[in-house]
Amino acid sequence: KIVVFVERLLYHRKDLDGQHVLVTAGPTREPLDPVRFLSNYSSGKMGYALAQEARDRGAQVTLVSGPTRLAPLEGVNLTLVETAQEMFNAVKAVFPLVDIVIKAAAVADFRPCHKAQEKIKKDQTGLVLELERTDDILGYLGEHKDKQILVGFAAETGETITHAREKLARKNLDLIVANDITVEGAGFGVDTNVATLLFKDGTFLTLPRMTKNELACKVIDGIVKLLKFQQGG
Amino acid sequence: KIVVFVERLLYHRKDLDGQHVLVTAGPTREPLDPVRFLSNYSSGKMGYALAQEARDRGAQVTLVSGPTRLAPLEGVNLTLVETAQEMFNAVKAVFPLVDIVIKAAAVADFRPCHKAQEKIKKDQTGLVLELERTDDILGYLGEHKDKQILVGFAAETGETITHAREKLARKNLDLIVANDITVEGAGFGVDTNVATLLFKDGTFLTLPRMTKNELACKVIDGIVKLLKFQQGG
């Protein structure tokens, strides 16, 4: 226990001191009507773990979060949002001010084309719901980034590394955290994850199953490496 | 404060002693694929308040709950479910054993016809989602009820009383709690509600805005009245 504590003290070497980090977390909710919505199983745990780790290592942290069961983090600026559109607006507002963006939120890709003003009645035996794409937040950030380090996630079901590598290039990311959510102990709701970090220079780091706090630490390590490279260090 | 405490002691006259009450609470989640689902804004607060009140007044309580942020209640049997189908199975299993059913859950009326085994890719600009009706749990209970007192909810957006009265008859309920979720301080998420209790004999009780705990108390009062009537008291 003492060893862990001392390691933690040594470890927290404030290597994000002076950096402003934007973390997005949780799901979004896309309303069909005043009662119903489309969402996903994201618990927000990975994003909150990243925000906490970044804070502990000296960063100024802004967390933009969809609806979760998690408590606000002390010392972290929190903006709560519901929809993908609200998430996009909140991210765009703070993006020019930050050095690092970690997009851990599971933003809805699709939303209902129309939101009914009244609750949809259930007279009919079925219903056809037309969905449209939401704005591509990560795509926007990749296009508009200046000096910012951009970190994304790829939660996949099969062919994880291929999909993630393709996403890293397409979205102009610096680092992507890929995980296969069908693997036991990975993905939504659980406290652990099994992930591979893929860097834009083609290097990668395959990690064993670990807690989301431990993975957050590895991701921040990766970001610090990128920062040093950027600074020619 | 002393007055409130004494009132509470007097009030808790254990008038549900010997009764077994089934309460359902919260939303359900209907998956589209391993990541996405359809749900609704129910917080579960109304159902949990009812379970707590029934317990305090001497009942044996079984609570079947969808996913909520609420802590389990001491002294209440809790069954956690996700989908409408799981909710239906859990309710059917316990229904023959209970005296009173309070269906406060906001069970999904529609679910995707097919659940994709893999995460739906977002290549396409849009998506058409075909939905089908879920089983009508309240309808089933109304058809199969023996001596059970059956209490339902009607969360409406406009023409609340008309819709609720029609539902009371169609579902063979003994009591329905009607509220217009567009009224301020009513409906999902918030801690208060504005409701009207409609009894099967045509009488009704329109209540002012009150906390969900207070409303739970009024609903249990209504049930006790029905019990007394049933027992010819």
Tab-separated table of C-alpha atoms in Angstrom:
chain	number	residue	atom	x	y	z
A	1	LYS	CA	0.000	0.000	0.000
A	2	ILE	CA	2.818	2.393	0.864
A	3	VAL	CA	4.562	1.451	-2.381
A	4	VAL	CA	1.413	2.252	-4.366
A	5	PHE	CA	1.084	5.570	-2.581
A	6	VAL	CA	4.707	6.582	-3.160
A	7	GLU	CA	4.477	5.461	-6.791
A	8	ARG	CA	1.387	7.604	-7.152
A	9	LEU	CA	3.159	10.624	-5.663
A	10	LEU	CA	6.178	10.159	-7.915
A	11	TYR	CA	3.980	9.379	-10.814
A	12	HIS	CA	1.939	12.521	-10.587
A	13	ARG	CA	4.728	14.582	-11.950
A	14	LYS	CA	2.419	17.346	-13.213
A	15	ASP	CA	3.518	16.703	-16.789
A	16	LEU	CA	0.360	18.438	-18.085
A	17	ASP	CA	1.116	21.614	-16.150
A	18	GLY	CA	0.054	24.666	-18.139
A	19	GLN	CA	-2.028	22.652	-20.617
A	20	HIS	CA	-5.744	23.194	-21.127
A	21	VAL	CA	-7.475	19.878	-21.843
A	22	LEU	CA	-10.989	19.445	-23.210
A	23	VAL	CA	-12.561	16.057	-22.467
A	24	THR	CA	-15.969	14.963	-23.758
A	25	ALA	CA	-17.787	12.119	-22.005
A	26	GLY	CA	-20.974	10.113	-21.864
A	27	PRO	CA	-23.742	9.508	-24.370
A	28	THR	CA	-26.074	12.001	-26.010
A	29	ARG	CA	-29.848	11.715	-26.208
A	30	GLU	CA	-31.731	12.473	-29.432
A	31	PRO	CA	-35.469	13.063	-28.880
A	32	LEU	CA	-38.223	11.498	-31.039
A	33	ASP	CA	-40.935	13.330	-29.108
A	34	PRO	CA	-41.258	14.887	-25.613
A	35	VAL	CA	-40.983	11.426	-24.015
A	36	ARG	CA	-38.772	9.161	-26.110
A	37	PHE	CA	-35.169	9.382	-27.243
A	38	LEU	CA	-32.407	7.467	-28.948
A	39	SER	CA	-29.214	6.979	-26.954
A	40	ASN	CA	-26.384	4.546	-26.282
A	41	TYR	CA	-24.875	2.556	-23.412
A	42	SER	CA	-21.956	4.901	-22.664
A	43	SER	CA	-21.615	5.341	-18.889
A	44	GLY	CA	-19.196	8.277	-19.130
A	45	LYS	CA	-16.693	6.455	-16.888
A	46	MET	CA	-13.820	6.520	-19.405
A	47	GLY	CA	-14.203	10.262	-20.034
A	48	TYR	CA	-14.480	11.117	-16.337
A	49	ALA	CA	-11.405	8.981	-15.597
A	50	LEU	CA	-9.486	10.900	-18.279
A	51	ALA	CA	-10.621	14.275	-16.937
A	52	GLN	CA	-9.563	13.264	-13.424
A	53	GLU	CA	-6.165	12.002	-14.567
A	54	ALA	CA	-5.507	15.132	-16.633
A	55	ARG	CA	-6.441	17.293	-13.627
A	56	ASP	CA	-4.173	15.284	-11.303
A	57	ARG	CA	-1.293	15.793	-13.693
A	58	GLY	CA	-1.610	19.566	-13.624
A	59	ALA	CA	-3.885	20.408	-16.550
A	60	GLN	CA	-6.733	22.885	-16.570
A	61	VAL	CA	-9.639	20.631	-17.553
A	62	THR	CA	-12.970	21.361	-19.236
A	63	LEU	CA	-15.358	18.418	-19.294
A	64	VAL	CA	-18.354	18.452	-21.648
A	65	SER	CA	-20.612	15.606	-20.571
A	66	GLY	CA	-23.839	14.004	-21.726
A	67	PRO	CA	-26.254	12.552	-19.133
A	68	THR	CA	-24.464	10.089	-16.810
A	69	ARG	CA	-24.824	8.818	-13.257
A	70	LEU	CA	-21.421	10.227	-12.319
A	71	ALA	CA	-20.749	13.006	-9.820
A	72	PRO	CA	-19.053	16.214	-10.994
A	73	LEU	CA	-15.266	16.216	-10.494
A	74	GLU	CA	-13.724	18.716	-8.151
A	75	GLY	CA	-11.514	21.236	-9.911
A	76	VAL	CA	-12.894	20.425	-13.360
A	77	ASN	CA	-15.088	22.844	-15.381
A	78	LEU	CA	-18.230	20.900	-16.238
A	79	THR	CA	-20.708	21.665	-19.043
A	80	LEU	CA	-23.715	19.337	-19.146
A	81	VAL	CA	-25.403	18.692	-22.489
A	82	GLU	CA	-28.165	16.401	-23.819
A	83	THR	CA	-28.047	16.223	-27.614
A	84	ALA	CA	-25.268	15.849	-30.188
A	85	GLN	CA	-26.052	19.393	-31.347
A	86	GLU	CA	-25.581	20.771	-27.812
A	87	MET	CA	-22.348	18.778	-27.474
A	88	PHE	CA	-21.099	20.214	-30.780
A	89	ASN	CA	-21.906	23.798	-29.721
A	90	ALA	CA	-20.184	23.373	-26.344
A	91	VAL	CA	-17.085	21.840	-27.959
A	92	LYS	CA	-16.845	24.488	-30.694
A	93	ALA	CA	-17.018	27.255	-28.073
A	94	VAL	CA	-14.016	26.015	-26.090
A	95	PHE	CA	-11.970	24.391	-28.876
A	96	PRO	CA	-9.912	27.494	-29.865
A	97	LEU	CA	-8.789	27.895	-26.234
A	98	VAL	CA	-7.448	24.394	-25.586
A	99	ASP	CA	-4.222	22.524	-26.265
A	100	ILE	CA	-5.532	18.980	-26.128
A	101	VAL	CA	-8.919	17.448	-26.977
A	102	ILE	CA	-9.874	13.951	-25.809
A	103	LYS	CA	-13.164	12.980	-27.389
A	104	ALA	CA	-14.332	10.111	-25.193
A	105	ALA	CA	-18.053	10.872	-25.571
A	106	ALA	CA	-20.221	8.433	-27.487
A	107	VAL	CA	-22.073	11.075	-29.483
A	108	ALA	CA	-25.123	9.823	-31.365
A	109	ASP	CA	-24.362	9.358	-35.072
A	110	PHE	CA	-28.035	9.417	-35.990
A	111	ARG	CA	-30.985	11.422	-34.740
A	112	PRO	CA	-34.680	11.420	-35.699
A	113	CYS	CA	-35.291	13.701	-38.707
A	114	HIS	CA	-38.290	15.223	-36.948
A	115	LYS	CA	-39.071	15.667	-33.274
A	116	ALA	CA	-42.826	15.298	-32.703
A	117	GLN	CA	-44.246	18.098	-30.556
A	118	GLU	CA	-46.774	15.759	-28.915
A	119	LYS	CA	-46.136	12.260	-27.569
A	120	ILE	CA	-46.437	9.794	-30.470
A	121	LYS	CA	-49.588	7.716	-29.856
A	122	LYS	CA	-49.303	3.952	-29.964
A	123	ASP	CA	-52.457	3.226	-31.971
A	124	GLN	CA	-50.463	1.814	-34.826
A	125	THR	CA	-48.859	-1.640	-34.735
A	126	GLY	CA	-45.587	-0.292	-36.031
A	127	LEU	CA	-43.724	2.887	-36.702
A	128	VAL	CA	-41.079	3.869	-39.205
A	129	LEU	CA	-38.509	6.219	-37.798
A	130	GLU	CA	-36.396	8.206	-40.219
A	131	LEU	CA	-32.969	9.045	-38.914
A	132	GLU	CA	-30.414	11.525	-40.213
A	133	ARG	CA	-26.719	11.934	-39.486
A	134	THR	CA	-25.689	14.299	-36.712
A	135	ASP	CA	-22.798	16.700	-37.242
A	136	ASP	CA	-19.408	15.007	-37.220
A	137	ILE	CA	-17.762	16.694	-34.226
A	138	LEU	CA	-14.468	14.843	-34.485
A	139	GLY	CA	-14.348	15.525	-38.245
A	140	TYR	CA	-14.848	19.232	-37.548
A	141	LEU	CA	-12.063	19.270	-34.948
A	142	GLY	CA	-9.683	17.410	-37.282
A	143	GLU	CA	-10.347	19.931	-40.046
A	144	HIS	CA	-10.071	23.030	-37.862
A	145	LYS	CA	-7.259	22.041	-35.555
A	146	ASP	CA	-4.307	24.334	-35.310
A	147	LYS	CA	-1.741	23.168	-32.778
A	148	GLN	CA	-4.203	21.060	-30.765
A	149	ILE	CA	-3.488	17.429	-30.042
A	150	LEU	CA	-6.590	15.469	-30.967
A	151	VAL	CA	-7.417	12.117	-29.371
A	152	GLY	CA	-10.370	9.974	-30.442
A	153	PHE	CA	-11.920	6.654	-29.521
A	154	ALA	CA	-13.075	3.784	-31.689
A	155	ALA	CA	-15.552	1.438	-30.034
A	156	GLU	CA	-15.980	-1.360	-32.529
A	157	THR	CA	-17.509	-4.802	-32.828
A	158	GLY	CA	-14.948	-6.704	-34.881
A	159	GLU	CA	-12.013	-5.648	-37.126
A	160	THR	CA	-11.199	-3.127	-34.425
A	161	ILE	CA	-7.647	-2.187	-35.444
A	162	THR	CA	-8.471	-1.829	-39.144
A	163	HIS	CA	-11.443	0.422	-38.414
A	164	ALA	CA	-9.492	2.457	-35.874
A	165	ARG	CA	-6.462	3.001	-38.143
A	166	GLU	CA	-8.774	4.159	-40.914
A	167	LYS	CA	-10.581	6.545	-38.519
A	168	LEU	CA	-7.271	7.960	-37.214
A	169	ALA	CA	-6.290	8.990	-40.754
A	170	ARG	CA	-9.726	10.139	-41.948
A	171	LYS	CA	-10.356	12.369	-38.905
A	172	ASN	CA	-6.810	13.766	-38.763
A	173	LEU	CA	-6.232	12.501	-35.208
A	174	ASP	CA	-2.947	12.270	-33.328
A	175	LEU	CA	-3.950	9.273	-31.246
A	176	ILE	CA	-6.864	6.868	-31.247
A	177	VAL	CA	-7.916	4.487	-28.471
A	178	ALA	CA	-9.404	1.382	-30.069
A	179	ASN	CA	-11.417	-1.202	-28.271
A	180	ASP	CA	-13.631	-4.115	-29.236
A	181	ILE	CA	-16.712	-3.729	-27.061
A	182	THR	CA	-17.633	-7.388	-27.550
A	183	VAL	CA	-14.516	-8.480	-25.618
A	184	GLU	CA	-15.242	-9.341	-21.999
A	185	GLY	CA	-14.241	-6.552	-19.625
A	186	ALA	CA	-14.191	-3.938	-22.398
A	187	GLY	CA	-16.536	-1.189	-23.442
A	188	PHE	CA	-19.705	0.227	-21.977
A	189	GLY	CA	-20.853	0.200	-18.380
A	190	VAL	CA	-18.023	-1.930	-16.961
A	191	ASP	CA	-15.129	-0.516	-14.936
A	192	THR	CA	-12.415	-2.081	-17.076
A	193	ASN	CA	-11.343	-1.797	-20.678
A	194	VAL	CA	-9.140	-3.666	-23.158
A	195	ALA	CA	-7.627	-1.230	-25.623
A	196	THR	CA	-4.942	-0.520	-28.189
A	197	LEU	CA	-3.442	2.958	-28.562
A	198	LEU	CA	-2.650	3.821	-32.197
A	199	PHE	CA	-0.462	6.858	-32.904
A	200	LYS	CA	-0.461	8.843	-36.137
A	201	ASP	CA	3.163	7.857	-36.848
A	202	GLY	CA	2.023	4.229	-37.170
A	203	THR	CA	3.274	3.007	-33.798
A	204	PHE	CA	0.830	1.288	-31.492
A	205	LEU	CA	0.576	-0.016	-27.949
A	206	THR	CA	-1.627	-2.998	-27.157
A	207	LEU	CA	-2.675	-3.006	-23.527
A	208	PRO	CA	-3.995	-5.822	-21.356
A	209	ARG	CA	-7.305	-5.549	-19.542
A	210	MET	CA	-7.075	-2.784	-16.946
A	211	THR	CA	-9.355	-0.410	-15.058
A	212	LYS	CA	-10.579	2.694	-16.855
A	213	ASN	CA	-8.480	4.752	-14.397
A	214	GLU	CA	-5.376	2.796	-15.397
A	215	LEU	CA	-6.200	3.179	-19.080
A	216	ALA	CA	-6.732	6.931	-18.560
A	217	CYS	CA	-3.194	7.055	-17.189
A	218	LYS	CA	-1.824	5.254	-20.275
A	219	VAL	CA	-3.692	7.601	-22.614
A	220	ILE	CA	-2.318	10.662	-20.815
A	221	ASP	CA	1.173	9.088	-21.037
A	222	GLY	CA	0.629	8.840	-24.787
A	223	ILE	CA	-0.448	12.474	-24.976
A	224	VAL	CA	2.618	13.589	-22.991
A	225	LYS	CA	4.778	11.719	-25.507
A	226	LEU	CA	3.044	13.551	-28.360
A	227	LEU	CA	3.511	16.893	-26.562
A	228	LYS	CA	7.243	16.281	-26.136
A	229	PHE	CA	7.526	15.360	-29.803
A	230	GLN	CA	5.604	18.510	-30.773
A	231	GLN	CA	7.932	20.603	-28.629
A	232	GLY	CA	10.908	18.885	-30.271
A	233	GLY	CA	11.823	17.383	-26.890
B	1	LYS	CA	-40.667	19.707	12.993
B	2	ILE	CA	-42.117	17.811	15.951
B	3	VAL	CA	-45.582	18.247	14.468
B	4	VAL	CA	-44.435	16.782	11.141
B	5	PHE	CA	-42.822	13.867	12.951
B	6	VAL	CA	-45.887	13.104	15.054
B	7	GLU	CA	-48.130	13.442	12.013
B	8	ARG	CA	-45.892	11.005	10.200
B	9	LEU	CA	-46.062	8.522	13.073
B	10	LEU	CA	-49.845	8.794	13.261
B	11	TYR	CA	-50.090	8.758	9.522
B	12	HIS	CA	-48.163	5.569	9.077
B	13	ARG	CA	-51.003	3.527	10.332
B	14	LYS	CA	-49.807	0.392	8.525
B	15	ASP	CA	-52.988	0.290	6.466
B	16	LEU	CA	-51.292	-1.939	3.877
B	17	ASP	CA	-50.337	-4.522	6.490
B	18	GLY	CA	-50.567	-8.023	5.036
B	19	GLN	CA	-50.751	-6.781	1.430
B	20	HIS	CA	-48.207	-7.717	-1.233
B	21	VAL	CA	-47.640	-4.809	-3.606
B	22	LEU	CA	-45.891	-4.981	-6.967
B	23	VAL	CA	-44.519	-1.654	-8.209
B	24	THR	CA	-42.863	-1.162	-11.587
B	25	ALA	CA	-40.590	1.832	-12.130
B	26	GLY	CA	-38.249	3.552	-14.532
B	27	PRO	CA	-37.822	3.357	-18.289
B	28	THR	CA	-36.911	0.368	-20.437
B	29	ARG	CA	-34.200	0.291	-23.086
B	30	GLU	CA	-34.804	-1.316	-26.473
B	31	PRO	CA	-31.565	-2.075	-28.371
B	32	LEU	CA	-31.007	-1.298	-32.072
B	33	ASP	CA	-27.561	-2.858	-32.013
B	34	PRO	CA	-24.921	-3.619	-29.326
B	35	VAL	CA	-24.369	0.128	-28.753
B	36	ARG	CA	-27.602	2.037	-29.371
B	37	PHE	CA	-31.041	1.866	-27.808
B	38	LEU	CA	-34.408	3.581	-27.702
B	39	SER	CA	-35.580	4.772	-24.276
B	40	ASN	CA	-37.504	7.527	-22.509
B	41	TYR	CA	-36.940	10.226	-19.886
B	42	SER	CA	-38.475	8.360	-16.923
B	43	SER	CA	-36.262	8.818	-13.862
B	44	GLY	CA	-37.993	6.105	-11.806
B	45	LYS	CA	-38.602	8.589	-8.959
B	46	MET	CA	-42.394	8.194	-8.931
B	47	GLY	CA	-42.200	4.377	-8.788
B	48	TYR	CA	-39.529	4.361	-6.083
B	49	ALA	CA	-41.566	6.864	-4.030
B	50	LEU	CA	-44.590	4.552	-4.315
B	51	ALA	CA	-42.563	1.477	-3.324
B	52	GLN	CA	-41.185	3.331	-0.298
B	53	GLU	CA	-44.609	4.592	0.785
B	54	ALA	CA	-46.191	1.120	0.408
B	55	ARG	CA	-43.353	-0.364	2.467
B	56	ASP	CA	-43.734	2.295	5.187
B	57	ARG	CA	-47.414	1.507	5.430
B	58	GLY	CA	-46.817	-2.175	6.111
B	59	ALA	CA	-46.900	-3.849	2.704
B	60	GLN	CA	-44.548	-6.485	1.388
B	61	VAL	CA	-43.167	-4.760	-1.708
B	62	THR	CA	-41.663	-6.106	-4.925
B	63	LEU	CA	-40.146	-3.461	-7.171
B	64	VAL	CA	-39.381	-4.261	-10.819
B	65	SER	CA	-37.215	-1.463	-12.123
B	66	GLY	CA	-35.660	-0.440	-15.415
B	67	PRO	CA	-32.286	1.369	-15.419
B	68	THR	CA	-32.347	4.424	-13.116
B	69	ARG	CA	-29.874	6.439	-11.040
B	70	LEU	CA	-31.747	5.565	-7.827
B	71	ALA	CA	-30.385	3.494	-4.954
B	72	PRO	CA	-32.168	0.233	-4.009
B	73	LEU	CA	-34.712	0.660	-1.191
B	74	GLU	CA	-34.150	-1.114	2.083
B	75	GLY	CA	-36.755	-3.786	2.786
B	76	VAL	CA	-38.003	-3.883	-0.804
B	77	ASN	CA	-37.438	-6.858	-3.156
B	78	LEU	CA	-35.775	-5.431	-6.248
B	79	THR	CA	-35.648	-6.993	-9.720
B	80	LEU	CA	-33.641	-5.006	-12.267
B	81	VAL	CA	-34.581	-5.268	-15.937
B	82	GLU	CA	-33.545	-3.581	-19.201
B	83	THR	CA	-36.098	-4.244	-21.941
B	84	ALA	CA	-39.905	-4.237	-22.096
B	85	GLN	CA	-39.751	-8.007	-22.650
B	86	GLU	CA	-37.705	-8.505	-19.457
B	87	MET	CA	-40.104	-6.222	-17.577
B	88	PHE	CA	-43.065	-8.262	-18.853
B	89	ASN	CA	-41.464	-11.565	-17.799
B	90	ALA	CA	-40.609	-10.261	-14.327
B	91	VAL	CA	-44.139	-8.881	-13.839
B	92	LYS	CA	-45.864	-12.052	-15.074
B	93	ALA	CA	-43.805	-14.155	-12.679
B	94	VAL	CA	-44.894	-12.258	-9.568
B	95	PHE	CA	-48.392	-11.148	-10.634
B	96	PRO	CA	-50.326	-14.204	-9.330
B	97	LEU	CA	-48.794	-13.695	-5.877
B	98	VAL	CA	-49.686	-10.043	-5.312
B	99	ASP	CA	-52.745	-8.112	-4.136
B	100	ILE	CA	-51.957	-4.742	-5.675
B	101	VAL	CA	-50.070	-3.713	-8.820
B	102	ILE	CA	-48.896	-0.138	-9.380
B	103	LYS	CA	-47.507	0.184	-12.875
B	104	ALA	CA	-45.446	3.359	-12.678
B	105	ALA	CA	-42.815	2.231	-15.179
B	106	ALA	CA	-42.615	3.995	-18.531
B	107	VAL	CA	-42.271	0.821	-20.581
B	108	ALA	CA	-41.281	1.366	-24.217
B	109	ASP	CA	-44.302	1.038	-26.527
B	110	PHE	CA	-42.102	0.475	-29.561
B	111	ARG	CA	-38.882	-1.437	-30.112
B	112	PRO	CA	-36.720	-1.953	-33.193
B	113	CYS	CA	-38.011	-4.909	-35.271
B	114	HIS	CA	-34.456	-6.242	-35.573
B	115	LYS	CA	-31.448	-5.926	-33.305
B	116	ALA	CA	-28.278	-5.753	-35.401
B	117	GLN	CA	-25.565	-8.108	-34.135
B	118	GLU	CA	-22.801	-5.680	-35.091
B	119	LYS	CA	-22.704	-1.939	-34.485
B	120	ILE	CA	-24.557	-0.208	-37.354
B	121	LYS	CA	-21.939	1.675	-39.414
B	122	LYS	CA	-22.530	5.315	-40.155
B	123	ASP	CA	-21.498	5.316	-43.821
B	124	GLN	CA	-24.977	6.216	-44.939
B	125	THR	CA	-26.419	9.712	-44.610
B	126	GLY	CA	-29.644	8.404	-43.145
B	127	LEU	CA	-31.212	5.326	-41.702
B	128	VAL	CA	-34.750	4.024	-41.595
B	129	LEU	CA	-35.579	2.288	-38.376
B	130	GLU	CA	-38.585	-0.018	-38.331
B	131	LEU	CA	-40.269	-0.248	-34.961
B	132	GLU	CA	-42.844	-2.730	-33.711
B	133	ARG	CA	-45.145	-2.650	-30.695
B	134	THR	CA	-43.926	-4.233	-27.483
B	135	ASP	CA	-46.261	-6.457	-25.444
B	136	ASP	CA	-48.952	-4.528	-23.625
B	137	ILE	CA	-48.119	-5.354	-19.996
B	138	LEU	CA	-50.947	-3.338	-18.470
B	139	GLY	CA	-53.399	-4.837	-20.977
B	140	TYR	CA	-52.260	-8.336	-19.961
B	141	LEU	CA	-52.678	-7.549	-16.264
B	142	GLY	CA	-56.154	-6.078	-16.855
B	143	GLU	CA	-57.217	-9.205	-18.711
B	144	HIS	CA	-55.742	-11.691	-16.255
B	145	LYS	CA	-56.462	-9.973	-12.981
B	146	ASP	CA	-58.337	-11.914	-10.373
B	147	LYS	CA	-58.769	-10.001	-7.133
B	148	GLN	CA	-55.785	-7.687	-7.740
B	149	ILE	CA	-56.174	-3.947	-7.552
B	150	LEU	CA	-54.592	-2.503	-10.666
B	151	VAL	CA	-53.216	1.031	-10.793
B	152	GLY	CA	-51.849	2.629	-13.966
B	153	PHE	CA	-50.356	5.933	-15.045
B	154	ALA	CA	-51.143	8.139	-18.017
B	155	ALA	CA	-48.399	10.595	-18.931
B	156	GLU	CA	-49.924	12.691	-21.660
B	157	THR	CA	-49.238	15.831	-23.629
B	158	GLY	CA	-52.679	17.449	-23.893
B	159	GLU	CA	-56.262	16.150	-23.401
B	160	THR	CA	-54.930	14.379	-20.348
B	161	ILE	CA	-58.188	13.540	-18.574
B	162	THR	CA	-59.928	12.279	-21.718
B	163	HIS	CA	-57.006	10.020	-22.612
B	164	ALA	CA	-56.669	8.783	-19.042
B	165	ARG	CA	-60.382	7.987	-18.608
B	166	GLU	CA	-60.336	6.033	-21.859
B	167	LYS	CA	-57.212	4.121	-20.757
B	168	LEU	CA	-58.741	3.318	-17.352
B	169	ALA	CA	-61.686	1.595	-19.067
B	170	ARG	CA	-59.767	-0.081	-21.893
B	171	LYS	CA	-57.127	-1.586	-19.591
B	172	ASN	CA	-59.598	-2.623	-16.891
B	173	LEU	CA	-57.856	-0.557	-14.209
B	174	ASP	CA	-59.143	0.354	-10.758
B	175	LEU	CA	-57.302	3.651	-10.565
B	176	ILE	CA	-55.296	5.755	-12.980
B	177	VAL	CA	-52.918	8.600	-12.179
B	178	ALA	CA	-53.093	11.136	-14.999
B	179	ASN	CA	-50.621	13.897	-15.584
B	180	ASP	CA	-49.802	16.298	-18.359
B	181	ILE	CA	-46.029	16.173	-18.681
B	182	THR	CA	-45.968	19.537	-20.455
B	183	VAL	CA	-47.184	21.282	-17.268
B	184	GLU	CA	-44.361	22.895	-15.302
B	185	GLY	CA	-43.348	20.791	-12.305
B	186	ALA	CA	-44.953	17.622	-13.703
B	187	GLY	CA	-43.608	14.528	-15.356
B	188	PHE	CA	-40.133	13.214	-16.013
B	189	GLY	CA	-36.956	13.996	-14.152
B	190	VAL	CA	-38.354	16.585	-11.760
B	191	ASP	CA	-39.118	15.907	-8.094
B	192	THR	CA	-42.698	17.181	-8.241
B	193	ASN	CA	-45.816	16.175	-10.113
B	194	VAL	CA	-49.249	17.612	-10.919
B	195	ALA	CA	-51.777	14.811	-11.196
B	196	THR	CA	-55.411	13.771	-11.163
B	197	LEU	CA	-56.504	10.431	-9.689
B	198	LEU	CA	-59.357	8.830	-11.638
B	199	PHE	CA	-61.216	5.896	-10.052
B	200	LYS	CA	-63.150	3.245	-11.969
B	201	ASP	CA	-66.442	4.357	-10.355
B	202	GLY	CA	-66.090	7.695	-12.144
B	203	THR	CA	-64.957	9.757	-9.158
B	204	PHE	CA	-61.771	11.734	-9.441
B	205	LEU	CA	-59.404	13.783	-7.308
B	206	THR	CA	-57.476	16.687	-8.833
B	207	LEU	CA	-54.331	17.429	-6.856
B	208	PRO	CA	-52.159	20.542	-6.750
B	209	ARG	CA	-48.451	20.403	-7.511
B	210	MET	CA	-46.727	18.344	-4.843
B	211	THR	CA	-43.571	16.268	-4.420
B	212	LYS	CA	-43.542	12.749	-5.822
B	213	ASN	CA	-43.367	11.467	-2.220
B	214	GLU	CA	-46.532	13.388	-1.368
B	215	LEU	CA	-48.258	12.129	-4.508
B	216	ALA	CA	-47.200	8.560	-3.638
B	217	CYS	CA	-48.983	9.048	-0.324
B	218	LYS	CA	-52.168	10.212	-2.082
B	219	VAL	CA	-52.064	7.251	-4.476
B	220	ILE	CA	-51.681	4.790	-1.591
B	221	ASP	CA	-54.609	6.557	0.163
B	222	GLY	CA	-56.648	5.908	-2.985
B	223	ILE	CA	-55.642	2.245	-3.008
B	224	VAL	CA	-56.582	1.858	0.673
B	225	LYS	CA	-60.014	3.291	-0.175
B	226	LEU	CA	-60.382	0.713	-2.981
B	227	LEU	CA	-59.276	-2.082	-0.621
B	228	LYS	CA	-61.864	-1.082	1.966
B	229	PHE	CA	-64.561	-0.987	-0.711
B	230	GLN	CA	-63.458	-4.439	-1.962
B	231	GLN	CA	-63.649	-5.804	1.566
B	232	GLY	CA	-67.104	-4.239	1.910
B	233	GLY	CA	-65.780	-1.992	4.669
